[in-house]
Every structure is written in structure tokens, then in C-alpha cells.
PDB file of N, CA and C in Angstrom:
ATOM      1  N   ILE A 183       4.258 -16.840  -0.373  1.00  0.00           N
ATOM      2  CA  ILE A 183       4.024 -15.562  -1.025  1.00  0.00           C
ATOM      3  C   ILE A 183       5.337 -14.981  -1.549  1.00  0.00           C
ATOM      4  N   ASP A 184       6.450 -15.226  -0.897  1.00  0.00           N
ATOM      5  CA  ASP A 184       7.693 -14.592  -1.321  1.00  0.00           C
ATOM      6  C   ASP A 184       8.445 -15.368  -2.399  1.00  0.00           C
ATOM      7  N   GLU A 185       7.897 -16.460  -2.885  1.00  0.00           N
ATOM      8  CA  GLU A 185       8.577 -17.252  -3.902  1.00  0.00           C
ATOM      9  C   GLU A 185       8.469 -16.654  -5.299  1.00  0.00           C
ATOM     10  N   ARG A 186       7.352 -16.048  -5.604  1.00  0.00           N
ATOM     11  CA  ARG A 186       7.128 -15.445  -6.917  1.00  0.00           C
ATOM     12  C   ARG A 186       6.076 -14.359  -6.781  1.00  0.00           C
ATOM     13  N   PRO A 187       6.051 -13.434  -7.736  1.00  0.00           N
ATOM     14  CA  PRO A 187       4.984 -12.418  -7.683  1.00  0.00           C
ATOM     15  C   PRO A 187       3.613 -13.076  -7.870  1.00  0.00           C
ATOM     16  N   LEU A 188       2.627 -12.535  -7.205  1.00  0.00           N
ATOM     17  CA  LEU A 188       1.261 -13.030  -7.388  1.00  0.00           C
ATOM     18  C   LEU A 188       0.763 -12.658  -8.775  1.00  0.00           C
ATOM     19  N   THR A 189      -0.091 -13.497  -9.333  1.00  0.00           N
ATOM     20  CA  THR A 189      -0.749 -13.143 -10.585  1.00  0.00           C
ATOM     21  C   THR A 189      -1.864 -12.152 -10.256  1.00  0.00           C
ATOM     22  N   LYS A 190      -2.404 -11.516 -11.272  1.00  0.00           N
ATOM     23  CA  LYS A 190      -3.495 -10.570 -11.034  1.00  0.00           C
ATOM     24  C   LYS A 190      -4.707 -11.266 -10.421  1.00  0.00           C
ATOM     25  N   SER A 191      -4.982 -12.493 -10.850  1.00  0.00           N
ATOM     26  CA  SER A 191      -6.097 -13.247 -10.270  1.00  0.00           C
ATOM     27  C   SER A 191      -5.837 -13.560  -8.799  1.00  0.00           C
ATOM     28  N   GLU A 192      -4.592 -13.875  -8.463  1.00  0.00           N
ATOM     29  CA  GLU A 192      -4.247 -14.157  -7.078  1.00  0.00           C
ATOM     30  C   GLU A 192      -4.335 -12.898  -6.213  1.00  0.00           C
ATOM     31  N   ILE A 193      -4.008 -11.752  -6.787  1.00  0.00           N
ATOM     32  CA  ILE A 193      -4.155 -10.497  -6.051  1.00  0.00           C
ATOM     33  C   ILE A 193      -5.617 -10.275  -5.702  1.00  0.00           C
ATOM     34  N   ARG A 194      -6.485 -10.531  -6.650  1.00  0.00           N
ATOM     35  CA  ARG A 194      -7.927 -10.380  -6.405  1.00  0.00           C
ATOM     36  C   ARG A 194      -8.385 -11.325  -5.300  1.00  0.00           C
ATOM     37  N   GLN A 195      -7.931 -12.576  -5.340  1.00  0.00           N
ATOM     38  CA  GLN A 195      -8.298 -13.549  -4.307  1.00  0.00           C
ATOM     39  C   GLN A 195      -7.784 -13.109  -2.928  1.00  0.00           C
ATOM     40  N   PHE A 196      -6.545 -12.638  -2.884  1.00  0.00           N
ATOM     41  CA  PHE A 196      -5.963 -12.182  -1.617  1.00  0.00           C
ATOM     42  C   PHE A 196      -6.758 -11.012  -1.053  1.00  0.00           C
ATOM     43  N   CYS A 197      -7.086 -10.052  -1.905  1.00  0.00           N
ATOM     44  CA  CYS A 197      -7.852  -8.884  -1.448  1.00  0.00           C
ATOM     45  C   CYS A 197      -9.235  -9.300  -0.968  1.00  0.00           C
ATOM     46  N   GLY A 198      -9.814 -10.295  -1.632  1.00  0.00           N
ATOM     47  CA  GLY A 198     -11.102 -10.817  -1.192  1.00  0.00           C
ATOM     48  C   GLY A 198     -11.024 -11.417   0.196  1.00  0.00           C
ATOM     49  N   LEU A 199      -9.930 -12.116   0.480  1.00  0.00           N
ATOM     50  CA  LEU A 199      -9.727 -12.674   1.818  1.00  0.00           C
ATOM     51  C   LEU A 199      -9.473 -11.568   2.841  1.00  0.00           C
ATOM     52  N   LEU A 200      -8.721 -10.563   2.440  1.00  0.00           N
ATOM     53  CA  LEU A 200      -8.355  -9.483   3.349  1.00  0.00           C
ATOM     54  C   LEU A 200      -9.549  -8.607   3.732  1.00  0.00           C
ATOM     55  N   PHE A 201     -10.361  -8.251   2.756  1.00  0.00           N
ATOM     56  CA  PHE A 201     -11.459  -7.306   2.988  1.00  0.00           C
ATOM     57  C   PHE A 201     -12.839  -7.961   3.033  1.00  0.00           C
ATOM     58  N   GLY A 202     -12.944  -9.226   2.670  1.00  0.00           N
ATOM     59  CA  GLY A 202     -14.228  -9.922   2.669  1.00  0.00           C
ATOM     60  C   GLY A 202     -14.839  -9.978   1.282  1.00  0.00           C
ATOM     61  N   ARG A 203     -15.461 -11.082   0.994  1.00  0.00           N
ATOM     62  CA  ARG A 203     -16.063 -11.296  -0.336  1.00  0.00           C
ATOM     63  C   ARG A 203     -17.170 -10.288  -0.646  1.00  0.00           C
ATOM     64  N   ASP A 204     -17.935  -9.904   0.369  1.00  0.00           N
ATOM     65  CA  ASP A 204     -19.031  -8.954   0.136  1.00  0.00           C
ATOM     66  C   ASP A 204     -18.507  -7.611  -0.348  1.00  0.00           C
ATOM     67  N   ALA A 205     -17.365  -7.183   0.159  1.00  0.00           N
ATOM     68  CA  ALA A 205     -16.779  -5.905  -0.261  1.00  0.00           C
ATOM     69  C   ALA A 205     -16.321  -5.962  -1.710  1.00  0.00           C
ATOM     70  N   PHE A 206     -16.094  -7.169  -2.231  1.00  0.00           N
ATOM     71  CA  PHE A 206     -15.587  -7.316  -3.592  1.00  0.00           C
ATOM     72  C   PHE A 206     -16.669  -7.539  -4.632  1.00  0.00           C
ATOM     73  N   ASP A 207     -17.913  -7.471  -4.231  1.00  0.00           N
ATOM     74  CA  ASP A 207     -19.005  -7.615  -5.192  1.00  0.00           C
ATOM     75  C   ASP A 207     -18.958  -6.463  -6.189  1.00  0.00           C
ATOM     76  N   GLY A 208     -18.793  -6.769  -7.456  1.00  0.00           N
ATOM     77  CA  GLY A 208     -18.774  -5.748  -8.497  1.00  0.00           C
ATOM     78  C   GLY A 208     -17.406  -5.177  -8.809  1.00  0.00           C
ATOM     79  N   VAL A 209     -16.364  -5.605  -8.109  1.00  0.00           N
ATOM     80  CA  VAL A 209     -15.005  -5.127  -8.394  1.00  0.00           C
ATOM     81  C   VAL A 209     -14.533  -5.789  -9.689  1.00  0.00           C
ATOM     82  N   PRO A 210     -14.020  -4.986 -10.633  1.00  0.00           N
ATOM     83  CA  PRO A 210     -13.606  -5.575 -11.908  1.00  0.00           C
ATOM     84  C   PRO A 210     -12.418  -6.523 -11.764  1.00  0.00           C
ATOM     85  N   ASP A 211     -12.330  -7.445 -12.697  1.00  0.00           N
ATOM     86  CA  ASP A 211     -11.209  -8.380 -12.757  1.00  0.00           C
ATOM     87  C   ASP A 211      -9.951  -7.597 -13.120  1.00  0.00           C
ATOM     88  N   PRO A 212      -8.881  -7.687 -12.320  1.00  0.00           N
ATOM     89  CA  PRO A 212      -7.677  -6.906 -12.617  1.00  0.00           C
ATOM     90  C   PRO A 212      -7.004  -7.301 -13.925  1.00  0.00           C
ATOM     91  N   SER A 213      -7.255  -8.509 -14.414  1.00  0.00           N
ATOM     92  CA  SER A 213      -6.691  -8.920 -15.699  1.00  0.00           C
ATOM     93  C   SER A 213      -7.347  -8.181 -16.859  1.00  0.00           C
ATOM     94  N   ILE A 214      -8.567  -7.694 -16.644  1.00  0.00           N
ATOM     95  CA  ILE A 214      -9.315  -7.008 -17.695  1.00  0.00           C
ATOM     96  C   ILE A 214      -9.284  -5.495 -17.499  1.00  0.00           C
ATOM     97  N   ASP A 215      -9.506  -5.038 -16.272  1.00  0.00           N
ATOM     98  CA  ASP A 215      -9.567  -3.601 -15.979  1.00  0.00           C
ATOM     99  C   ASP A 215      -8.744  -3.301 -14.731  1.00  0.00           C
ATOM    100  N   PHE A 216      -7.425  -3.235 -14.876  1.00  0.00           N
ATOM    101  CA  PHE A 216      -6.559  -3.019 -13.717  1.00  0.00           C
ATOM    102  C   PHE A 216      -6.757  -1.642 -13.091  1.00  0.00           C
ATOM    103  N   PRO A 217      -6.866  -0.552 -13.878  1.00  0.00           N
ATOM    104  CA  PRO A 217      -7.126   0.753 -13.248  1.00  0.00           C
ATOM    105  C   PRO A 217      -8.433   0.771 -12.441  1.00  0.00           C
ATOM    106  N   GLY A 218      -9.469   0.142 -12.968  1.00  0.00           N
ATOM    107  CA  GLY A 218     -10.736   0.053 -12.249  1.00  0.00           C
ATOM    108  C   GLY A 218     -10.606  -0.770 -10.978  1.00  0.00           C
ATOM    109  N   PHE A 219      -9.834  -1.833 -11.048  1.00  0.00           N
ATOM    110  CA  PHE A 219      -9.572  -2.661  -9.873  1.00  0.00           C
ATOM    111  C   PHE A 219      -8.881  -1.836  -8.788  1.00  0.00           C
ATOM    112  N   LEU A 220      -7.846  -1.064  -9.157  1.00  0.00           N
ATOM    113  CA  LEU A 220      -7.130  -0.242  -8.182  1.00  0.00           C
ATOM    114  C   LEU A 220      -8.042   0.808  -7.546  1.00  0.00           C
ATOM    115  N   LYS A 221      -8.902   1.437  -8.359  1.00  0.00           N
ATOM    116  CA  LYS A 221      -9.836   2.434  -7.816  1.00  0.00           C
ATOM    117  C   LYS A 221     -10.745   1.805  -6.770  1.00  0.00           C
ATOM    118  N   ASN A 222     -11.205   0.600  -7.056  1.00  0.00           N
ATOM    119  CA  ASN A 222     -12.084  -0.082  -6.110  1.00  0.00           C
ATOM    120  C   ASN A 222     -11.342  -0.493  -4.851  1.00  0.00           C
ATOM    121  N   ILE A 223     -10.090  -0.918  -4.970  1.00  0.00           N
ATOM    122  CA  ILE A 223      -9.283  -1.260  -3.798  1.00  0.00           C
ATOM    123  C   ILE A 223      -9.144  -0.023  -2.910  1.00  0.00           C
ATOM    124  N   GLU A 224      -8.827   1.109  -3.527  1.00  0.00           N
ATOM    125  CA  GLU A 224      -8.684   2.352  -2.769  1.00  0.00           C
ATOM    126  C   GLU A 224      -9.993   2.723  -2.073  1.00  0.00           C
ATOM    127  N   ARG A 225     -11.116   2.568  -2.777  1.00  0.00           N
ATOM    128  CA  ARG A 225     -12.427   2.863  -2.195  1.00  0.00           C
ATOM    129  C   ARG A 225     -12.722   1.944  -1.017  1.00  0.00           C
ATOM    130  N   ILE A 226     -12.442   0.662  -1.168  1.00  0.00           N
ATOM    131  CA  ILE A 226     -12.709  -0.306  -0.101  1.00  0.00           C
ATOM    132  C   ILE A 226     -11.833  -0.010   1.114  1.00  0.00           C
ATOM    133  N   MET A 227     -10.561   0.293   0.872  1.00  0.00           N
ATOM    134  CA  MET A 227      -9.668   0.592   1.997  1.00  0.00           C
ATOM    135  C   MET A 227     -10.118   1.857   2.729  1.00  0.00           C
ATOM    136  N   LYS A 228     -10.535   2.855   1.970  1.00  0.00           N
ATOM    137  CA  LYS A 228     -10.981   4.112   2.588  1.00  0.00           C
ATOM    138  C   LYS A 228     -12.247   3.888   3.426  1.00  0.00           C
ATOM    139  N   SER A 229     -13.182   3.117   2.879  1.00  0.00           N
ATOM    140  CA  SER A 229     -14.433   2.897   3.603  1.00  0.00           C
ATOM    141  C   SER A 229     -14.255   1.972   4.806  1.00  0.00           C
ATOM    142  N   SER A 230     -13.276   1.071   4.747  1.00  0.00           N
ATOM    143  CA  SER A 230     -13.068   0.156   5.874  1.00  0.00           C
ATOM    144  C   SER A 230     -12.366   0.848   7.038  1.00  0.00           C
ATOM    145  N   GLY A 231     -11.555   1.854   6.735  1.00  0.00           N
ATOM    146  CA  GLY A 231     -10.830   2.564   7.770  1.00  0.00           C
ATOM    147  C   GLY A 231      -9.715   1.749   8.404  1.00  0.00           C
ATOM    148  N   LYS A 232      -9.399   0.604   7.813  1.00  0.00           N
ATOM    149  CA  LYS A 232      -8.359  -0.266   8.356  1.00  0.00           C
ATOM    150  C   LYS A 232      -6.994   0.154   7.834  1.00  0.00           C
ATOM    151  N   GLU A 233      -6.068   0.301   8.756  1.00  0.00           N
ATOM    152  CA  GLU A 233      -4.688   0.590   8.387  1.00  0.00           C
ATOM    153  C   GLU A 233      -3.781  -0.257   9.265  1.00  0.00           C
ATOM    154  N   GLN A 234      -2.516  -0.320   8.906  1.00  0.00           N
ATOM    155  CA  GLN A 234      -1.565  -1.101   9.682  1.00  0.00           C
ATOM    156  C   GLN A 234      -0.323  -0.288   9.998  1.00  0.00           C
ATOM    157  N   TRP A 235       0.354  -0.674  11.036  1.00  0.00           N
ATOM    158  CA  TRP A 235       1.605  -0.019  11.417  1.00  0.00           C
ATOM    159  C   TRP A 235       2.722  -0.558  10.526  1.00  0.00           C
ATOM    160  N   ASN A 236       3.470   0.346   9.893  1.00  0.00           N
ATOM    161  CA  ASN A 236       4.627  -0.020   9.094  1.00  0.00           C
ATOM    162  C   ASN A 236       5.861   0.244   9.945  1.00  0.00           C
ATOM    163  N   PRO A 237       6.501  -0.818  10.454  1.00  0.00           N
ATOM    164  CA  PRO A 237       7.638  -0.612  11.348  1.00  0.00           C
ATOM    165  C   PRO A 237       8.870  -0.037  10.656  1.00  0.00           C
ATOM    166  N   ILE A 238       8.976  -0.198   9.365  1.00  0.00           N
ATOM    167  CA  ILE A 238      10.117   0.350   8.636  1.00  0.00           C
ATOM    168  C   ILE A 238       9.981   1.864   8.494  1.00  0.00           C
ATOM    169  N   LYS A 239       8.787   2.304   8.107  1.00  0.00           N
ATOM    170  CA  LYS A 239       8.554   3.745   7.936  1.00  0.00           C
ATOM    171  C   LYS A 239       8.087   4.421   9.226  1.00  0.00           C
ATOM    172  N   LYS A 240       7.785   3.600  10.236  1.00  0.00           N
ATOM    173  CA  LYS A 240       7.338   4.084  11.548  1.00  0.00           C
ATOM    174  C   LYS A 240       6.121   4.993  11.463  1.00  0.00           C
ATOM    175  N   ARG A 241       5.129   4.500  10.731  1.00  0.00           N
ATOM    176  CA  ARG A 241       3.863   5.225  10.629  1.00  0.00           C
ATOM    177  C   ARG A 241       2.759   4.254  10.213  1.00  0.00           C
ATOM    178  N   VAL A 242       1.535   4.690  10.376  1.00  0.00           N
ATOM    179  CA  VAL A 242       0.377   3.898   9.988  1.00  0.00           C
ATOM    180  C   VAL A 242       0.123   4.117   8.499  1.00  0.00           C
ATOM    181  N   GLU A 243      -0.122   3.023   7.795  1.00  0.00           N
ATOM    182  CA  GLU A 243      -0.355   3.088   6.350  1.00  0.00           C
ATOM    183  C   GLU A 243      -1.491   2.143   5.966  1.00  0.00           C
ATOM    184  N   PRO A 244      -2.045   2.315   4.762  1.00  0.00           N
ATOM    185  CA  PRO A 244      -3.074   1.384   4.289  1.00  0.00           C
ATOM    186  C   PRO A 244      -2.508  -0.033   4.149  1.00  0.00           C
ATOM    187  N   PHE A 245      -3.399  -1.015   4.180  1.00  0.00           N
ATOM    188  CA  PHE A 245      -2.979  -2.408   4.035  1.00  0.00           C
ATOM    189  C   PHE A 245      -2.252  -2.652   2.712  1.00  0.00           C
ATOM    190  N   ILE A 246      -2.737  -2.034   1.657  1.00  0.00           N
ATOM    191  CA  ILE A 246      -2.195  -2.280   0.319  1.00  0.00           C
ATOM    192  C   ILE A 246      -1.669  -0.983  -0.266  1.00  0.00           C
ATOM    193  N   ASN A 247      -0.462  -1.020  -0.759  1.00  0.00           N
ATOM    194  CA  ASN A 247       0.156   0.122  -1.421  1.00  0.00           C
ATOM    195  C   ASN A 247      -0.251   0.056  -2.895  1.00  0.00           C
ATOM    196  N   THR A 248      -1.284   0.795  -3.263  1.00  0.00           N
ATOM    197  CA  THR A 248      -1.796   0.727  -4.634  1.00  0.00           C
ATOM    198  C   THR A 248      -0.815   1.318  -5.643  1.00  0.00           C
ATOM    199  N   ALA A 249       0.005   2.269  -5.230  1.00  0.00           N
ATOM    200  CA  ALA A 249       1.021   2.812  -6.136  1.00  0.00           C
ATOM    201  C   ALA A 249       2.041   1.730  -6.493  1.00  0.00           C
ATOM    202  N   LYS A 250       2.398   0.917  -5.515  1.00  0.00           N
ATOM    203  CA  LYS A 250       3.341  -0.181  -5.761  1.00  0.00           C
ATOM    204  C   LYS A 250       2.706  -1.225  -6.673  1.00  0.00           C
ATOM    205  N   LEU A 251       1.435  -1.536  -6.428  1.00  0.00           N
ATOM    206  CA  LEU A 251       0.737  -2.478  -7.310  1.00  0.00           C
ATOM    207  C   LEU A 251       0.713  -1.967  -8.740  1.00  0.00           C
ATOM    208  N   ALA A 252       0.428  -0.683  -8.902  1.00  0.00           N
ATOM    209  CA  ALA A 252       0.380  -0.094 -10.242  1.00  0.00           C
ATOM    210  C   ALA A 252       1.746  -0.161 -10.911  1.00  0.00           C
ATOM    211  N   SER A 253       2.808   0.060 -10.149  1.00  0.00           N
ATOM    212  CA  SER A 253       4.142   0.020 -10.756  1.00  0.00           C
ATOM    213  C   SER A 253       4.536  -1.400 -11.157  1.00  0.00           C
ATOM    214  N   ILE A 254       4.024  -2.394 -10.455  1.00  0.00           N
ATOM    215  CA  ILE A 254       4.363  -3.782 -10.766  1.00  0.00           C
ATOM    216  C   ILE A 254       3.451  -4.364 -11.839  1.00  0.00           C
ATOM    217  N   TYR A 255       2.151  -4.099 -11.762  1.00  0.00           N
ATOM    218  CA  TYR A 255       1.168  -4.767 -12.615  1.00  0.00           C
ATOM    219  C   TYR A 255       0.459  -3.847 -13.612  1.00  0.00           C
ATOM    220  N   GLY A 256       0.648  -2.540 -13.503  1.00  0.00           N
ATOM    221  CA  GLY A 256      -0.078  -1.611 -14.357  1.00  0.00           C
ATOM    222  C   GLY A 256       0.366  -1.656 -15.814  1.00  0.00           C
ATOM    223  N   GLU A 257      -0.264  -0.841 -16.620  1.00  0.00           N
ATOM    224  CA  GLU A 257       0.002  -0.829 -18.063  1.00  0.00           C
ATOM    225  C   GLU A 257       1.437  -0.468 -18.401  1.00  0.00           C
ATOM    226  N   ASN A 258       2.070   0.367 -17.600  1.00  0.00           N
ATOM    227  CA  ASN A 258       3.448   0.796 -17.872  1.00  0.00           C
ATOM    228  C   ASN A 258       4.480  -0.081 -17.200  1.00  0.00           C
ATOM    229  N   ALA A 259       4.038  -1.185 -16.569  1.00  0.00           N
ATOM    230  CA  ALA A 259       4.964  -2.074 -15.880  1.00  0.00           C
ATOM    231  C   ALA A 259       5.775  -2.863 -16.898  1.00  0.00           C
ATOM    232  N   CYS A 260       7.016  -3.073 -16.572  1.00  0.00           N
ATOM    233  CA  CYS A 260       7.908  -3.837 -17.435  1.00  0.00           C
ATOM    234  C   CYS A 260       7.792  -5.321 -17.089  1.00  0.00           C
ATOM    235  N   THR A 261       7.562  -6.156 -18.083  1.00  0.00           N
ATOM    236  CA  THR A 261       7.512  -7.586 -17.851  1.00  0.00           C
ATOM    237  C   THR A 261       8.526  -8.267 -18.769  1.00  0.00           C
ATOM    238  N   ILE A 262       9.203  -9.224 -18.220  1.00  0.00           N
ATOM    239  CA  ILE A 262      10.198  -9.989 -18.986  1.00  0.00           C
ATOM    240  C   ILE A 262       9.726 -11.425 -19.024  1.00  0.00           C
ATOM    241  N   SER A 263       9.614 -11.962 -20.214  1.00  0.00           N
ATOM    242  CA  SER A 263       9.162 -13.344 -20.357  1.00  0.00           C
ATOM    243  C   SER A 263      10.316 -14.276 -20.649  1.00  0.00           C
TER     244      SER A 263
END
């Protein structure tokens, strides 16, 4: 995972493994509708109630930082080819 950034399709696959395939029924493809994908991730995380301990920040946080995802993969993200 730390060798290169995940593609949007790989992010979807990872989230499917993390939250279960049933939770991802109807979630838009992030390559086509990234804002819609993020909204659904937030909804799934909220409904699951699952959070994790962040030892760096010393607090409980959601599994996925959607703000960070948006900054990396969103429409305003900078990409260098």
C-alpha cells in the first residue's frame, strides 16, 4: 500500500473489503462521481459506528479521512503526469 497512491478503483475495492460488499451496493464509482462516492463513504461510516484509535492524535477517529481523500483525489487535487 505504501509504494504508490491507490487508484480510485482500488480505493473502492479497499472500502468494499473494509465495510463489506453489501454496504457498497449502489455506491457510485469514484472515477465517475467522486463527490457522490465520498458522501456514501461518510454515510456508511456513520451508520456502522466503527472508529479507530489514532495514536498520533491520541483520539478516536473514523476509519477513513474523507477530507484527506478529497484533497488527494477530488476535483481540485493537483496531479502531475
